mmCIF file of C-alpha atoms in Angstrom:
data_model
loop_
_atom_site.group_PDB
_atom_site.id
_atom_site.type_symbol
_atom_site.label_atom_id
_atom_site.label_comp_id
_atom_site.label_asym_id
_atom_site.label_seq_id
_atom_site.Cartn_x
_atom_site.Cartn_y
_atom_site.Cartn_z
ATOM 1 C CA MET A 997 0.000 0.000 0.000
ATOM 2 C CA ARG A 998 1.027 3.611 -0.532
ATOM 3 C CA LYS A 999 2.818 5.140 2.440
ATOM 4 C CA ILE A 1000 1.490 8.534 3.503
ATOM 5 C CA PRO A 1001 4.271 11.155 3.599
ATOM 6 C CA VAL A 1002 4.837 12.983 6.875
ATOM 7 C CA THR A 1003 6.628 16.309 7.260
ATOM 8 C CA VAL A 1004 8.055 17.072 10.705
ATOM 9 C CA ILE A 1005 8.626 20.787 11.392
ATOM 10 C CA THR A 1006 11.028 21.546 14.226
ATOM 11 C CA GLY A 1007 12.866 24.608 15.511
ATOM 12 C CA PHE A 1008 13.175 26.806 18.549
ATOM 13 C CA LEU A 1009 10.468 28.903 20.151
ATOM 14 C CA GLY A 1010 9.742 31.888 17.904
ATOM 15 C CA SER A 1011 11.665 30.610 14.881
ATOM 16 C CA GLY A 1012 8.560 30.673 12.671
ATOM 17 C CA LYS A 1013 7.279 27.078 12.711
ATOM 18 C CA THR A 1014 3.599 27.987 12.982
ATOM 19 C CA THR A 1015 3.967 30.659 10.290
ATOM 20 C CA LEU A 1016 5.505 28.053 7.980
ATOM 21 C CA LEU A 1017 2.711 25.627 8.792
ATOM 22 C CA ARG A 1018 0.071 28.248 8.016
ATOM 23 C CA HIS A 1019 1.807 29.002 4.708
ATOM 24 C CA ILE A 1020 1.724 25.331 3.707
ATOM 25 C CA LEU A 1021 -1.918 24.942 4.671
ATOM 26 C CA SER A 1022 -2.961 28.136 2.906
ATOM 27 C CA ASN A 1023 -1.330 26.985 -0.345
ATOM 28 C CA ASN A 1024 -2.017 23.252 -0.246
ATOM 29 C CA ASN A 1025 -3.835 23.200 -3.605
ATOM 30 C CA GLY A 1026 -6.469 20.740 -2.436
ATOM 31 C CA LEU A 1027 -4.058 18.407 -0.666
ATOM 32 C CA ARG A 1028 -5.868 16.579 2.143
ATOM 33 C CA VAL A 1029 -3.677 17.321 5.139
ATOM 34 C CA ALA A 1030 -3.892 16.004 8.690
ATOM 35 C CA VAL A 1031 -2.127 18.212 11.230
ATOM 36 C CA ILE A 1032 -0.558 17.264 14.554
ATOM 37 C CA VAL A 1033 0.307 20.217 16.784
ATOM 38 C CA ASN A 1034 2.428 19.796 19.911
ATOM 39 C CA GLU A 1035 0.953 22.584 22.053
ATOM 40 C CA PHE A 1036 1.825 24.030 25.449
ATOM 41 C CA GLY A 1037 -0.756 25.844 27.537
ATOM 42 C CA GLU A 1038 -4.346 25.525 28.671
ATOM 43 C CA LEU A 1039 -5.856 26.721 25.394
ATOM 44 C CA GLY A 1040 -5.332 25.272 21.950
ATOM 45 C CA ILE A 1041 -4.232 28.564 20.481
ATOM 46 C CA ASP A 1042 -2.190 27.010 17.694
ATOM 47 C CA GLY A 1043 -5.181 24.809 16.939
ATOM 48 C CA GLU A 1044 -7.398 27.871 16.661
ATOM 49 C CA ILE A 1045 -4.939 29.520 14.310
ATOM 50 C CA LEU A 1046 -4.799 26.453 12.107
ATOM 51 C CA LYS A 1047 -8.583 26.189 11.945
ATOM 52 C CA GLY A 1048 -8.496 29.740 10.605
ATOM 53 C CA CYS A 1049 -6.773 28.246 7.563
ATOM 54 C CA GLY A 1050 -9.811 26.044 6.978
ATOM 55 C CA ILE A 1051 -8.247 22.836 8.242
ATOM 56 C CA GLY A 1052 -10.795 20.628 9.920
ATOM 57 C CA CYS A 1053 -13.752 22.465 8.370
ATOM 58 C CA ASP A 1054 -16.138 21.446 5.644
ATOM 59 C CA ASP A 1055 -17.174 23.626 2.692
ATOM 60 C CA ASN A 1056 -19.688 25.455 4.903
ATOM 61 C CA GLY A 1057 -17.100 26.341 7.531
ATOM 62 C CA GLN A 1058 -18.368 23.773 10.035
ATOM 63 C CA GLU A 1059 -15.659 22.020 12.024
ATOM 64 C CA THR A 1060 -15.217 18.332 11.318
ATOM 65 C CA GLU A 1061 -13.185 15.814 13.260
ATOM 66 C CA GLY A 1062 -10.108 14.036 12.044
ATOM 67 C CA GLN A 1063 -7.919 16.735 10.464
ATOM 68 C CA LEU A 1064 -6.378 18.514 13.445
ATOM 69 C CA TYR A 1065 -4.848 16.633 16.359
ATOM 70 C CA GLU A 1066 -3.546 18.642 19.289
ATOM 71 C CA LEU A 1067 -1.142 17.041 21.728
ATOM 72 C CA ALA A 1068 -1.388 19.310 24.743
ATOM 73 C CA ASN A 1069 0.211 17.107 27.365
ATOM 74 C CA GLY A 1070 3.888 17.102 26.666
ATOM 75 C CA CYS A 1071 6.956 17.594 24.560
ATOM 76 C CA LEU A 1072 6.294 15.250 21.646
ATOM 77 C CA CYS A 1073 9.664 13.518 21.712
ATOM 78 C CA CYS A 1074 9.118 12.636 25.396
ATOM 79 C CA THR A 1075 5.575 11.331 25.020
ATOM 80 C CA VAL A 1076 5.887 9.372 21.779
ATOM 81 C CA GLN A 1077 4.266 6.245 23.158
ATOM 82 C CA GLU A 1078 1.595 7.937 25.285
ATOM 83 C CA GLU A 1079 0.571 10.816 22.996
ATOM 84 C CA PHE A 1080 1.848 10.323 19.452
ATOM 85 C CA PHE A 1081 1.243 6.634 18.897
ATOM 86 C CA PRO A 1082 -2.559 6.696 19.483
ATOM 87 C CA VAL A 1083 -2.948 9.578 17.012
ATOM 88 C CA MET A 1084 -0.984 7.731 14.338
ATOM 89 C CA GLU A 1085 -3.109 4.644 14.903
ATOM 90 C CA ALA A 1086 -6.220 6.779 14.368
ATOM 91 C CA LEU A 1087 -4.735 8.137 11.136
ATOM 92 C CA VAL A 1088 -4.006 4.626 9.906
ATOM 93 C CA GLU A 1089 -7.753 3.951 10.113
ATOM 94 C CA ARG A 1090 -8.369 7.004 7.879
ATOM 95 C CA ARG A 1091 -5.470 6.580 5.480
ATOM 96 C CA ASP A 1092 -7.701 6.674 2.399
ATOM 97 C CA GLN A 1093 -8.781 10.227 3.355
ATOM 98 C CA ILE A 1094 -5.287 11.673 3.878
ATOM 99 C CA ASP A 1095 -2.673 12.805 1.373
ATOM 100 C CA HIS A 1096 -0.097 14.236 3.764
ATOM 101 C CA VAL A 1097 0.562 14.674 7.491
ATOM 102 C CA LEU A 1098 2.195 17.758 9.024
ATOM 103 C CA ILE A 1099 3.650 17.643 12.532
ATOM 104 C CA GLU A 1100 4.676 20.829 14.323
ATOM 105 C CA THR A 1101 6.803 19.963 17.348
ATOM 106 C CA SER A 1102 7.356 22.110 20.406
ATOM 107 C CA GLY A 1103 10.458 24.296 20.493
ATOM 108 C CA LEU A 1104 12.284 21.832 22.727
ATOM 109 C CA ALA A 1105 11.443 18.612 20.927
ATOM 110 C CA LEU A 1106 14.314 16.402 19.830
ATOM 111 C CA PRO A 1107 13.506 15.151 16.321
ATOM 112 C CA LYS A 1108 15.370 11.846 16.510
ATOM 113 C CA PRO A 1109 13.106 9.940 18.964
ATOM 114 C CA LEU A 1110 10.041 11.066 17.030
ATOM 115 C CA VAL A 1111 11.431 9.972 13.665
ATOM 116 C CA GLN A 1112 12.558 6.656 15.131
ATOM 117 C CA ALA A 1113 8.931 5.965 16.073
ATOM 118 C CA PHE A 1114 8.111 5.648 12.388
ATOM 119 C CA ASN A 1115 9.944 2.323 12.438
ATOM 120 C CA TRP A 1116 7.357 0.798 14.769
ATOM 121 C CA PRO A 1117 5.623 -2.094 12.975
ATOM 122 C CA SER A 1118 2.121 -0.640 13.254
ATOM 123 C CA ILE A 1119 3.265 2.690 11.747
ATOM 124 C CA ARG A 1120 6.015 1.924 9.230
ATOM 125 C CA ASN A 1121 3.731 0.186 6.743
ATOM 126 C CA SER A 1122 1.430 3.207 6.531
ATOM 127 C CA PHE A 1123 3.688 6.270 6.903
ATOM 128 C CA THR A 1124 7.110 7.524 5.883
ATOM 129 C CA VAL A 1125 8.899 10.699 6.959
ATOM 130 C CA ASP A 1126 9.007 12.806 3.810
ATOM 131 C CA ALA A 1127 11.336 15.255 5.549
ATOM 132 C CA VAL A 1128 12.381 16.769 8.838
ATOM 133 C CA ILE A 1129 12.371 20.535 8.279
ATOM 134 C CA THR A 1130 14.299 22.581 10.836
ATOM 135 C CA VAL A 1131 13.436 26.286 10.993
ATOM 136 C CA VAL A 1132 16.255 28.575 12.163
ATOM 137 C CA ASP A 1133 15.740 32.133 13.427
ATOM 138 C CA GLY A 1134 18.339 33.907 11.260
ATOM 139 C CA PRO A 1135 18.786 37.142 13.267
ATOM 140 C CA ALA A 1136 18.972 35.231 16.561
ATOM 141 C CA ALA A 1137 21.553 32.816 15.195
ATOM 142 C CA ALA A 1138 23.546 35.766 13.865
ATOM 143 C CA ARG A 1139 23.759 37.048 17.437
ATOM 144 C CA GLY A 1140 24.905 33.642 18.653
ATOM 145 C CA GLN A 1141 21.721 33.144 20.657
ATOM 146 C CA PHE A 1142 20.010 30.489 18.472
ATOM 147 C CA ALA A 1143 16.622 31.935 19.502
ATOM 148 C CA GLU A 1144 15.122 35.417 19.786
ATOM 149 C CA ASP A 1145 14.923 35.012 23.569
ATOM 150 C CA PRO A 1146 17.393 32.334 24.702
ATOM 151 C CA VAL A 1147 16.361 32.676 28.335
ATOM 152 C CA ALA A 1148 12.765 31.934 27.379
ATOM 153 C CA VAL A 1149 13.779 28.864 25.407
ATOM 154 C CA ASP A 1150 16.153 27.686 28.112
ATOM 155 C CA GLU A 1151 13.403 28.018 30.721
ATOM 156 C CA GLN A 1152 10.646 26.636 28.486
ATOM 157 C CA ARG A 1153 11.889 23.165 29.363
ATOM 158 C CA LYS A 1154 10.185 23.716 32.715
ATOM 159 C CA ALA A 1155 6.862 24.105 30.964
ATOM 160 C CA ASP A 1156 6.012 20.465 30.843
ATOM 161 C CA PRO A 1157 5.862 17.856 33.613
ATOM 162 C CA ASN A 1158 6.453 15.210 30.925
ATOM 163 C CA LEU A 1159 9.649 16.805 29.624
ATOM 164 C CA ASP A 1160 12.497 14.437 30.418
ATOM 165 C CA HIS A 1161 15.464 16.061 28.731
ATOM 166 C CA GLU A 1162 17.444 19.085 29.784
ATOM 167 C CA SER A 1163 20.178 20.124 27.384
ATOM 168 C CA PRO A 1164 22.162 23.315 26.808
ATOM 169 C CA LEU A 1165 20.761 25.429 23.983
ATOM 170 C CA HIS A 1166 23.651 24.703 21.670
ATOM 171 C CA GLU A 1167 23.086 20.952 22.046
ATOM 172 C CA LEU A 1168 19.374 21.268 21.265
ATOM 173 C CA PHE A 1169 20.253 23.422 18.262
ATOM 174 C CA GLU A 1170 22.756 20.846 17.023
ATOM 175 C CA ASP A 1171 20.300 17.974 17.512
ATOM 176 C CA GLN A 1172 17.574 19.772 15.558
ATOM 177 C CA LEU A 1173 20.028 20.456 12.741
ATOM 178 C CA SER A 1174 21.573 16.987 12.676
ATOM 179 C CA ALA A 1175 18.134 15.404 12.138
ATOM 180 C CA ALA A 1176 17.172 17.831 9.359
ATOM 181 C CA ASP A 1177 16.551 16.911 5.736
ATOM 182 C CA LEU A 1178 16.001 20.585 4.926
ATOM 183 C CA VAL A 1179 16.919 23.720 6.874
ATOM 184 C CA ILE A 1180 14.990 26.946 6.445
ATOM 185 C CA LEU A 1181 17.050 29.993 7.366
ATOM 186 C CA ASN A 1182 14.117 32.191 8.287
ATOM 187 C CA LYS A 1183 13.745 35.978 8.644
ATOM 188 C CA THR A 1184 16.468 36.693 6.095
ATOM 189 C CA ASP A 1185 14.733 39.999 5.383
ATOM 190 C CA LEU A 1186 16.236 41.081 8.706
ATOM 191 C CA LEU A 1187 19.794 40.057 7.756
ATOM 192 C CA ASP A 1188 22.368 41.735 5.544
ATOM 193 C CA ASP A 1189 24.418 39.625 3.118
ATOM 194 C CA ALA A 1190 27.374 39.255 5.474
ATOM 195 C CA ALA A 1191 25.222 38.116 8.401
ATOM 196 C CA GLN A 1192 23.324 35.649 6.215
ATOM 197 C CA ALA A 1193 26.593 34.167 4.925
ATOM 198 C CA SER A 1194 27.923 33.878 8.482
ATOM 199 C CA VAL A 1195 24.816 32.110 9.779
ATOM 200 C CA SER A 1196 24.729 29.778 6.777
ATOM 201 C CA ALA A 1197 28.329 28.788 7.494
ATOM 202 C CA LEU A 1198 27.488 28.148 11.147
ATOM 203 C CA ILE A 1199 24.575 25.931 10.175
ATOM 204 C CA ARG A 1200 26.509 24.113 7.471
ATOM 205 C CA ASP A 1201 29.038 22.891 10.031
ATOM 206 C CA GLU A 1202 26.269 20.960 11.807
ATOM 207 C CA LEU A 1203 24.590 19.422 8.745
ATOM 208 C CA PRO A 1204 25.098 16.324 6.659
ATOM 209 C CA SER A 1205 26.597 17.407 3.330
ATOM 210 C CA HIS A 1206 23.476 16.615 1.294
ATOM 211 C CA VAL A 1207 21.107 18.763 3.381
ATOM 212 C CA LYS A 1208 20.201 22.082 1.784
ATOM 213 C CA ILE A 1209 19.847 25.445 3.499
ATOM 214 C CA VAL A 1210 17.036 27.537 2.022
ATOM 215 C CA PRO A 1211 16.669 31.254 2.895
ATOM 216 C CA ALA A 1212 13.147 32.525 3.565
ATOM 217 C CA SER A 1213 11.126 35.381 4.975
ATOM 218 C CA ASN A 1214 8.050 34.366 7.005
ATOM 219 C CA GLY A 1215 8.508 30.830 5.723
ATOM 220 C CA ASN A 1216 7.273 31.966 2.313
ATOM 221 C CA LEU A 1217 8.542 29.218 0.023
ATOM 222 C CA ASP A 1218 7.114 27.287 -2.891
ATOM 223 C CA LEU A 1219 5.554 24.043 -1.719
ATOM 224 C CA SER A 1220 7.660 22.117 -4.213
ATOM 225 C CA VAL A 1221 10.638 23.010 -2.012
ATOM 226 C CA LEU A 1222 8.938 21.860 1.184
ATOM 227 C CA LEU A 1223 6.932 18.769 0.248
ATOM 228 C CA GLY A 1224 7.745 15.693 -1.782
ATOM 229 C CA LEU A 1225 11.365 15.353 -0.666
ATOM 230 C CA ASN A 1226 10.954 11.562 -0.275
ATOM 231 C CA SER A 1227 13.706 11.428 2.334
ATOM 232 C CA ALA A 1228 12.414 8.329 4.179
ATOM 233 C CA SER A 1229 14.187 9.773 7.203
ATOM 234 C CA GLU A 1230 13.188 6.892 9.460
ATOM 235 C CA GLU A 1231 15.533 4.605 7.505
ATOM 236 C CA THR A 1232 18.664 6.661 8.215
ATOM 237 C CA ILE A 1233 17.865 8.518 11.449
ATOM 238 C CA ASP A 1234 19.995 6.136 13.521
ATOM 239 C CA GLN A 1235 23.031 7.387 11.596
ATOM 240 C CA ARG A 1236 22.427 10.986 12.697
ATOM 241 C CA HIS A 1237 24.410 12.254 15.673
ATOM 242 C CA ASP A 1238 22.505 13.494 18.708
ATOM 243 C CA HIS A 1239 23.346 14.508 22.259
ATOM 244 C CA HIS A 1240 20.345 13.266 24.215
ATOM 245 C CA GLY A 1241 18.331 10.831 22.161
ATOM 246 C CA SER A 1242 17.780 8.409 25.010
ATOM 247 C CA ALA A 1243 15.254 8.803 27.778
ATOM 248 C CA ASP A 1244 17.714 6.890 29.988
ATOM 249 C CA ASP A 1245 20.321 9.619 29.672
ATOM 250 C CA ALA A 1246 21.488 10.875 33.066
ATOM 251 C CA ASP A 1247 20.810 14.467 32.006
ATOM 252 C CA HIS A 1248 17.106 13.806 31.398
ATOM 253 C CA HIS A 1249 15.057 15.524 34.064
ATOM 254 C CA HIS A 1250 12.523 18.308 34.373
ATOM 255 C CA ASP A 1251 10.912 20.939 36.531
ATOM 256 C CA GLU A 1252 7.395 22.308 36.383
ATOM 257 C CA PHE A 1253 6.337 25.802 35.486
ATOM 258 C CA ASP A 1254 3.094 27.733 35.089
ATOM 259 C CA SER A 1255 0.606 28.219 32.278
ATOM 260 C CA VAL A 1256 -2.253 30.632 33.014
ATOM 261 C CA MET A 1257 -4.913 32.476 31.045
ATOM 262 C CA VAL A 1258 -6.014 36.102 31.021
ATOM 263 C CA SER A 1259 -9.068 37.371 29.161
ATOM 264 C CA ALA A 1260 -11.039 40.474 28.282
ATOM 265 C CA SER A 1261 -14.509 41.098 26.922
ATOM 266 C CA LEU A 1262 -15.302 42.605 23.534
ATOM 267 C CA MET A 1263 -16.450 45.774 25.296
ATOM 268 C CA ALA A 1264 -12.998 46.451 26.749
ATOM 269 C CA PRO A 1265 -11.820 49.784 25.307
ATOM 270 C CA ALA A 1266 -8.914 48.207 23.429
ATOM 271 C CA SER A 1267 -7.032 48.628 20.180
ATOM 272 C CA ARG A 1268 -4.335 46.410 18.700
ATOM 273 C CA ASP A 1269 -1.618 48.614 20.200
ATOM 274 C CA SER A 1270 -3.231 48.789 23.623
ATOM 275 C CA VAL A 1271 -3.645 45.001 23.874
ATOM 276 C CA ILE A 1272 -0.020 44.414 22.873
ATOM 277 C CA ALA A 1273 1.077 47.146 25.303
ATOM 278 C CA ALA A 1274 -0.895 45.463 28.097
ATOM 279 C CA LEU A 1275 0.686 42.088 27.365
ATOM 280 C CA SER A 1276 4.123 43.710 27.139
ATOM 281 C CA GLN A 1277 3.602 45.235 30.561
ATOM 282 C CA LEU A 1278 2.828 41.803 32.009
ATOM 283 C CA VAL A 1279 5.981 40.411 30.422
ATOM 284 C CA GLN A 1280 7.999 43.253 31.888
ATOM 285 C CA ASN A 1281 6.596 42.767 35.391
ATOM 286 C CA HIS A 1282 6.601 38.959 35.552
ATOM 287 C CA THR A 1283 8.658 35.974 34.434
ATOM 288 C CA ILE A 1284 6.704 35.247 31.258
ATOM 289 C CA TYR A 1285 8.402 33.435 28.397
ATOM 290 C CA ARG A 1286 5.558 33.098 25.916
ATOM 291 C CA ALA A 1287 2.204 34.787 25.317
ATOM 292 C CA LYS A 1288 -0.214 33.629 22.663
ATOM 293 C CA GLY A 1289 -3.887 34.089 21.965
ATOM 294 C CA PHE A 1290 -6.430 36.211 20.142
ATOM 295 C CA ALA A 1291 -8.277 39.471 20.681
ATOM 296 C CA ALA A 1292 -11.736 40.777 19.848
ATOM 297 C CA LEU A 1293 -11.430 44.470 18.987
ATOM 298 C CA PRO A 1294 -14.449 46.806 19.012
ATOM 299 C CA GLY A 1295 -15.655 47.385 15.454
ATOM 300 C CA ALA A 1296 -13.348 44.733 13.972
ATOM 301 C CA PRO A 1297 -15.151 41.896 12.160
ATOM 302 C CA MET A 1298 -12.054 39.667 12.286
ATOM 303 C CA ARG A 1299 -10.177 38.004 15.114
ATOM 304 C CA LEU A 1300 -6.704 39.356 15.903
ATOM 305 C CA VAL A 1301 -4.071 36.718 16.685
ATOM 306 C CA ILE A 1302 -1.222 37.920 18.922
ATOM 307 C CA GLN A 1303 1.882 35.875 19.716
ATOM 308 C CA GLY A 1304 4.792 36.990 21.864
ATOM 309 C CA VAL A 1305 8.214 35.542 22.598
ATOM 310 C CA GLY A 1306 10.040 37.493 25.269
ATOM 311 C CA LYS A 1307 9.489 41.166 24.540
ATOM 312 C CA ARG A 1308 8.748 40.709 20.843
ATOM 313 C CA PHE A 1309 5.117 40.509 19.684
ATOM 314 C CA ASP A 1310 3.618 39.704 16.284
ATOM 315 C CA SER A 1311 -0.040 40.071 15.294
ATOM 316 C CA TYR A 1312 -2.340 39.488 12.333
ATOM 317 C CA PHE A 1313 -6.057 39.062 11.594
ATOM 318 C CA ASP A 1314 -6.681 35.406 10.800
ATOM 319 C CA ARG A 1315 -10.442 35.039 10.136
ATOM 320 C CA HIS A 1316 -13.884 36.583 10.561
ATOM 321 C CA TRP A 1317 -15.820 35.920 13.737
ATOM 322 C CA ARG A 1318 -18.429 33.261 13.048
ATOM 323 C CA ASP A 1319 -22.146 33.837 13.480
ATOM 324 C CA GLY A 1320 -23.117 33.062 17.049
ATOM 325 C CA GLU A 1321 -19.504 32.789 18.208
ATOM 326 C CA ALA A 1322 -18.782 34.422 21.564
ATOM 327 C CA ARG A 1323 -16.401 37.303 20.935
ATOM 328 C CA GLY A 1324 -13.730 37.850 23.546
ATOM 329 C CA SER A 1325 -9.990 38.042 24.057
ATOM 330 C CA ARG A 1326 -8.027 35.163 25.570
ATOM 331 C CA PHE A 1327 -4.295 34.735 26.064
ATOM 332 C CA VAL A 1328 -2.189 31.929 27.476
ATOM 333 C CA LEU A 1329 0.858 33.098 29.444
ATOM 334 C CA ILE A 1330 3.684 30.610 30.001
ATOM 335 C CA GLY A 1331 6.332 31.294 32.619
ATOM 336 C CA GLU A 1332 7.367 30.894 36.232
ATOM 337 C CA ASP A 1333 5.639 31.794 39.505
ATOM 338 C CA LEU A 1334 2.551 33.130 37.742
ATOM 339 C CA ASP A 1335 -0.552 34.063 39.741
ATOM 340 C CA ALA A 1336 -3.586 33.951 37.466
ATOM 341 C CA ASP A 1337 -5.709 36.326 39.546
ATOM 342 C CA GLN A 1338 -2.921 38.877 39.886
ATOM 343 C CA LEU A 1339 -2.144 38.765 36.167
ATOM 344 C CA GLN A 1340 -5.824 39.208 35.315
ATOM 345 C CA ARG A 1341 -6.066 42.253 37.564
ATOM 346 C CA GLU A 1342 -2.963 43.799 36.006
ATOM 347 C CA PHE A 1343 -4.214 42.993 32.500
ATOM 348 C CA ASP A 1344 -7.546 44.675 33.245
ATOM 349 C CA ALA A 1345 -5.784 47.705 34.693
ATOM 350 C CA ALA A 1346 -3.486 48.021 31.686
ATOM 351 C CA LEU A 1347 -6.506 47.936 29.376
ATOM 352 C CA GLY A 1348 -8.331 50.476 31.491
ATOM 353 C CA VAL A 1349 -11.037 48.015 32.514
ATOM 354 C CA SER A 1350 -12.751 48.992 35.757
ATOM 355 C CA ALA A 1351 -12.977 46.545 38.631
ATOM 356 C CA THR A 1352 -16.767 46.435 38.203
ATOM 357 C CA SER A 1353 -16.499 45.613 34.496
ATOM 358 C CA ALA A 1354 -13.851 42.989 35.162
ATOM 359 C CA THR A 1355 -16.037 41.339 37.810
ATOM 360 C CA SER A 1356 -19.022 41.323 35.445
ATOM 361 C CA THR A 1357 -16.896 39.804 32.661
ATOM 362 C CA ALA A 1358 -15.568 37.106 34.984
ATOM 363 C CA ALA A 1359 -19.073 36.271 36.161
ATOM 364 C CA ALA A 1360 -20.276 35.935 32.587
#
């Protein structure tokens, strides 16, 4: 039987993985794609963003099951058996409805254990890894930081009680590169020629000779470059060097950290700038590594997606609010020592929401 190709997208927090995924889904030319998202946080924000691309919806915009799978309970490489395997079994049952599978890993996932899972007997006859695509934040790598906010990435490991590997950033970076079949040097619009050449040389030192480095801005690449590589990565992954591919490694351990939600009603007197300013103020006052969610702005017919890594925030309108859908703003904050009630009060204050309004919103 035909094996369904699987593309694994890996890379650090803020490198542009979700943007690349949205680009692929928005230009899939009718390809029937199942999506697996390895999400941190209480809300499936990445799942909401992906549904904005029409994945998991029928022609009338009604959500249907079976296209989007969200793994919210752990770093994918550490929960392969508990989280990943049941999803792949479900996809095997629907193989005649699927042309391609996309997997977006968390920023700390090690690709090798995940790819090795495709050699399991119940999976290998139905799927093959078309490619492991590693997304690199060009400007961050040029600064020798590997990620826009290295402290956030370094501390993100504490996000997940299932995370059982703790590695220095440079080792994670090397492991994600060594498993790659294609490397996307992203955000090259923010690099001059000399910086781009320097980063490319840095990356090249960590790659097998046959692996290409492709420059991109916002992951905007032709799908012929991204899909159909036919790498069959599962057949050669054992030959790739890695630092911490074993769960028995002595360095594998974890700590917990906090994931909380703040919200605001549609009636909050907010604009795009004021919402981002309010979130920025929370980041400044607390140990917050990641903020992600969406906002309902007065008079705006579309939902505004806002994502923040460290002090940097990006935003865009992803889709219209649906008829009958409750309009409101919700954001997941990931960090350390976070008090949900305190953060909500500060968020309300930054938006200029009165205590009475905030209480009414919470009661609703």
